[in-house]
Tab-separated table of C-alpha atoms in Angstrom:
chain	number	residue	atom	x	y	z
A	1	GLU	CA	68.538	103.538	94.640
A	2	GLU	CA	72.055	103.153	96.284
A	3	TYR	CA	72.795	105.359	99.420
A	4	LEU	CA	75.325	106.857	101.377
A	5	VAL	CA	75.057	108.607	104.753
A	6	GLU	CA	78.047	110.077	106.404
A	7	SER	CA	78.426	110.696	110.271
A	8	GLY	CA	80.401	111.634	112.709
A	9	GLY	CA	81.847	115.013	111.181
A	10	ASP	CA	82.414	117.789	114.430
A	11	LEU	CA	84.143	121.212	115.433
A	12	VAL	CA	87.265	119.351	117.360
A	13	GLN	CA	90.375	120.945	118.706
A	14	PRO	CA	93.995	120.402	117.148
A	15	GLY	CA	95.221	117.178	118.145
A	16	ARG	CA	92.137	115.281	118.933
A	17	SER	CA	90.507	112.555	117.189
A	18	LEU	CA	87.455	111.673	115.666
A	19	ARG	CA	85.571	108.974	113.809
A	20	LEU	CA	83.449	109.250	110.659
A	21	SER	CA	81.068	106.679	109.588
A	22	CYS	CA	79.005	106.506	106.569
A	23	ALA	CA	75.998	103.633	106.289
A	24	ALA	CA	75.632	102.432	102.748
A	25	SER	CA	71.914	100.546	101.882
A	26	GLY	CA	70.710	99.763	98.081
A	27	PHE	CA	73.885	97.791	97.022
A	28	ASN	CA	75.645	94.675	97.525
A	29	PHE	CA	78.413	96.684	99.749
A	30	ASP	CA	81.019	94.072	100.170
A	31	ASP	CA	81.343	93.362	96.513
A	32	TYR	CA	82.718	97.170	95.704
A	33	ALA	CA	85.982	98.860	97.040
A	34	MET	CA	85.049	102.348	99.064
A	35	HIS	CA	86.508	105.770	99.566
A	36	TRP	CA	86.964	108.721	101.572
A	37	VAL	CA	87.091	111.907	99.534
A	38	ARG	CA	87.290	115.674	101.447
A	39	GLN	CA	86.914	119.079	100.072
A	40	GLY	CA	87.991	121.972	102.110
A	41	PRO	CA	86.068	125.154	102.168
A	42	GLY	CA	86.214	127.036	98.545
A	43	LYS	CA	88.925	124.042	97.569
A	44	GLY	CA	89.368	121.131	95.000
A	45	LEU	CA	88.698	117.519	95.749
A	46	GLU	CA	91.099	115.378	97.468
A	47	TRP	CA	90.907	111.575	97.823
A	48	VAL	CA	91.708	110.624	101.088
A	49	SER	CA	92.152	107.003	101.589
A	50	GLY	CA	90.305	103.531	99.918
A	51	ILE	CA	89.729	100.403	101.051
A	52	SER	CA	89.132	97.632	98.740
A	53	TRP	CA	86.810	94.652	98.735
A	54	ARG	CA	87.269	92.259	101.970
A	55	SER	CA	89.659	95.302	103.141
A	56	SER	CA	92.573	93.266	101.732
A	57	THR	CA	94.329	96.411	100.681
A	58	VAL	CA	93.938	99.726	102.254
A	59	GLU	CA	95.915	103.229	100.682
A	60	TYR	CA	95.821	106.496	102.121
A	61	ALA	CA	96.736	110.049	100.465
A	62	ASP	CA	100.228	111.171	101.853
A	63	SER	CA	98.520	114.035	103.780
A	64	VAL	CA	97.084	111.874	106.502
A	65	LYS	CA	99.240	108.572	105.836
A	66	GLY	CA	100.159	107.290	109.595
A	67	ARG	CA	97.015	109.464	111.453
A	68	PHE	CA	93.970	108.159	109.374
A	69	ILE	CA	92.901	104.866	109.707
A	70	ILE	CA	89.848	102.984	106.857
A	71	SER	CA	88.069	99.941	107.973
A	72	ARG	CA	84.541	98.644	107.054
A	73	ASP	CA	82.227	96.532	108.393
A	74	ASP	CA	80.377	94.168	105.734
A	75	ALA	CA	78.053	92.801	107.973
A	76	LYS	CA	77.092	95.745	108.974
A	77	LYS	CA	77.059	97.866	105.597
A	78	SER	CA	79.203	100.535	106.922
A	79	LEU	CA	82.895	102.299	106.357
A	80	HIS	CA	84.656	104.222	109.174
A	81	LEU	CA	87.744	106.637	108.994
A	82	GLN	CA	89.630	106.671	112.399
A	83	MET	CA	91.175	110.364	112.258
A	84	HIS	CA	94.232	111.442	114.968
A	85	SER	CA	96.248	114.136	115.550
A	86	LEU	CA	94.205	115.996	113.628
A	87	THR	CA	95.399	119.709	112.629
A	88	PRO	CA	93.738	122.582	110.422
A	89	GLU	CA	94.283	121.299	107.431
A	90	ASP	CA	91.784	118.666	107.836
A	91	SER	CA	89.206	120.815	107.998
A	92	ALA	CA	86.767	119.637	105.288
A	93	LEU	CA	83.915	118.065	103.784
A	94	TYR	CA	84.233	114.339	104.120
A	95	TYR	CA	82.500	112.724	101.283
A	96	CYS	CA	82.208	108.892	101.264
A	97	ALA	CA	82.085	107.232	97.727
A	98	LYS	CA	81.557	104.154	96.065
A	99	ASP	CA	83.822	102.662	93.317
A	100	ARG	CA	82.007	101.481	90.088
A	101	GLY	CA	84.536	98.684	90.051
A	102	ARG	CA	83.176	95.883	91.190
A	103	TYR	CA	85.532	93.150	93.232
A	104	SER	CA	89.185	93.844	92.325
A	105	THR	CA	88.103	96.173	89.252
A	106	SER	CA	89.002	100.147	89.825
A	107	SER	CA	86.723	102.418	88.863
A	108	GLY	CA	85.498	106.177	88.586
A	109	PHE	CA	83.175	107.001	92.125
A	110	ASP	CA	79.375	106.309	91.275
A	111	HIS	CA	77.738	107.388	94.305
A	112	TRP	CA	78.805	109.800	96.865
A	113	GLY	CA	77.383	110.631	99.882
A	114	LEU	CA	76.284	114.108	100.760
A	115	GLY	CA	79.275	114.635	103.120
A	116	THR	CA	79.976	115.204	106.886
A	117	LEU	CA	81.909	118.740	107.994
A	118	VAL	CA	84.840	118.309	110.002
A	119	ILE	CA	85.891	121.508	111.457
A	120	VAL	CA	89.840	121.451	113.392
A	121	SER	CA	90.030	124.796	115.427
A	122	SER	CA	90.817	125.760	119.023
B	1	ALA	CA	101.831	111.315	93.126
B	2	ILE	CA	100.651	111.476	89.650
B	3	ARG	CA	99.548	114.905	88.893
B	4	MET	CA	96.482	115.734	87.139
B	5	ALA	CA	96.260	119.411	85.538
B	6	GLN	CA	93.699	120.674	84.287
B	7	SER	CA	93.218	123.557	81.994
B	8	PRO	CA	91.275	126.178	81.982
B	9	SER	CA	90.660	126.752	85.708
B	10	SER	CA	87.812	128.767	84.890
B	11	PHE	CA	85.894	130.186	81.780
B	12	SER	CA	82.382	131.700	80.785
B	13	ALA	CA	80.296	130.398	78.005
B	14	SER	CA	76.868	130.764	76.685
B	15	THR	CA	73.828	128.387	76.723
B	16	GLY	CA	74.264	126.190	73.486
B	17	ASP	CA	78.282	126.426	73.287
B	18	ARG	CA	80.227	123.891	72.806
B	19	VAL	CA	83.133	123.874	75.241
B	20	THR	CA	86.044	121.706	76.061
B	21	ILE	CA	88.223	121.341	79.239
B	22	THR	CA	91.592	119.283	79.210
B	23	CYS	CA	93.230	117.089	81.278
B	24	ARG	CA	97.031	116.146	81.395
B	25	ALA	CA	98.016	113.712	83.203
B	26	SER	CA	101.873	113.793	84.821
B	27	GLN	CA	102.473	110.000	83.340
B	28	GLY	CA	100.361	107.190	82.011
B	29	VAL	CA	97.287	106.424	83.081
B	30	GLY	CA	96.211	104.235	80.481
B	31	SER	CA	91.964	105.279	79.645
B	32	TYR	CA	91.832	104.991	83.792
B	33	LEU	CA	90.385	108.695	83.951
B	34	ALA	CA	86.870	109.709	85.341
B	35	TRP	CA	85.398	112.873	85.306
B	36	TYR	CA	82.940	114.499	87.757
B	37	GLN	CA	80.625	117.592	87.605
B	38	GLN	CA	80.020	119.122	90.753
B	39	THR	CA	77.132	121.935	91.317
B	40	PRO	CA	77.688	124.051	94.464
B	41	GLY	CA	76.195	122.414	98.011
B	42	LYS	CA	76.083	119.369	95.958
B	43	ALA	CA	77.954	116.268	95.660
B	44	PRO	CA	80.223	115.102	92.880
B	45	LYS	CA	78.596	113.298	90.128
B	46	LEU	CA	80.422	110.592	87.650
B	47	LEU	CA	80.013	111.824	84.227
B	48	ILE	CA	82.492	109.898	82.287
B	49	HIS	CA	85.136	106.536	83.402
B	50	ALA	CA	87.000	104.707	81.060
B	51	ALA	CA	88.418	107.979	79.671
B	52	SER	CA	85.383	107.767	76.900
B	53	THR	CA	82.219	105.524	78.397
B	54	LEU	CA	79.408	107.640	79.217
B	55	GLN	CA	77.865	106.932	83.060
B	56	SER	CA	74.303	105.536	82.701
B	57	GLY	CA	71.738	108.195	82.862
B	58	VAL	CA	74.210	111.073	81.858
B	59	PRO	CA	73.338	113.023	78.914
B	60	SER	CA	74.935	112.261	75.586
B	61	ARG	CA	75.759	115.886	74.893
B	62	PHE	CA	78.769	115.037	77.362
B	63	SER	CA	81.531	112.890	75.670
B	64	GLY	CA	85.198	112.203	76.935
B	65	SER	CA	88.161	111.340	74.915
B	66	ARG	CA	91.892	110.755	75.522
B	67	SER	CA	95.580	110.991	73.587
B	68	GLY	CA	98.504	109.467	75.352
B	69	THR	CA	98.423	111.539	78.802
B	70	ASP	CA	95.818	113.799	77.553
B	71	PHE	CA	92.191	113.965	78.119
B	72	THR	CA	89.439	115.901	76.722
B	73	LEU	CA	86.089	116.314	78.332
B	74	THR	CA	83.379	117.771	75.448
B	75	ILE	CA	80.010	119.370	76.385
B	76	ASN	CA	77.970	119.860	72.980
B	77	CYS	CA	75.270	122.599	73.377
B	78	LEU	CA	75.814	123.957	76.847
B	79	GLN	CA	72.675	123.564	79.020
B	80	SER	CA	71.729	126.106	81.961
B	81	GLU	CA	72.168	122.825	84.837
B	82	ASP	CA	75.751	122.315	83.058
B	83	PHE	CA	77.551	125.577	84.684
B	84	ALA	CA	79.176	123.978	87.643
B	85	THR	CA	82.962	122.585	88.114
B	86	TYR	CA	84.271	119.737	86.564
B	87	TYR	CA	87.215	117.530	87.636
B	88	CYS	CA	89.149	114.964	85.837
B	89	GLN	CA	90.839	112.045	88.290
B	90	GLN	CA	93.067	108.881	87.739
B	91	TYR	CA	92.197	105.900	89.125
B	92	TYR	CA	95.271	103.899	87.602
B	93	THR	CA	97.071	103.884	90.648
B	94	TYR	CA	96.741	105.079	94.437
B	95	PRO	CA	96.913	107.710	95.658
B	96	ARG	CA	93.977	108.649	93.544
B	97	THR	CA	94.404	111.768	92.454
B	98	PHE	CA	91.922	114.709	91.204
B	99	GLY	CA	92.987	117.671	88.681
B	100	GLN	CA	91.980	121.357	90.498
B	101	GLY	CA	89.012	121.625	88.824
B	102	THR	CA	87.350	123.593	86.032
B	103	LYS	CA	84.402	126.316	86.564
B	104	VAL	CA	82.414	126.615	84.093
B	105	GLU	CA	80.306	129.847	84.161
B	106	ILE	CA	77.778	131.882	82.673
B	107	LYS	CA	79.023	134.941	79.857
């Protein structure tokens, strides 16, 4: 069975940095694009960033472009999100999600982790 | 960015009802549309991809359809476990965008 486990969430002050990680198991991690999706308290889902298989393409939401960096380590089956210049608006539960499409095919997100909580507050 | 507008934002229904949720894209997304279900405290669950293809393991009372840039999620014979929030998402292009969600509550 496919599993995704996020980690790294914390309470941080505005302007600080944080690195989130997602450990994958149960599938050929390097065959699939991966994404980060966040959900603020009582809010809807917001796609944050995605990275293609082989890391050839990385994409970001406008709200995080220039501040967040997505990366993947296929050997370790892990996904990361380096977040800089955090603001209270970045406070959310951050989910790691697997794209259903294999290789360069895009599809819905068929597996999600339980999320890791980021709170940005002084 | 492509905007996904869901309607209604919430409504009440009874077990056994047939319910419909609509999602309209601000521009063409082909059939690159997914539907998700989220219950409180849980991660979203993929129900439908490619606008009308049921994800493996999802009950057949869920169905999806497309008409141009309008998409519909239908739940036939609503069950107690279906009371949740539903989101549409386009994956036609980046940034991927979600609808604002539709909460289905018990009447």
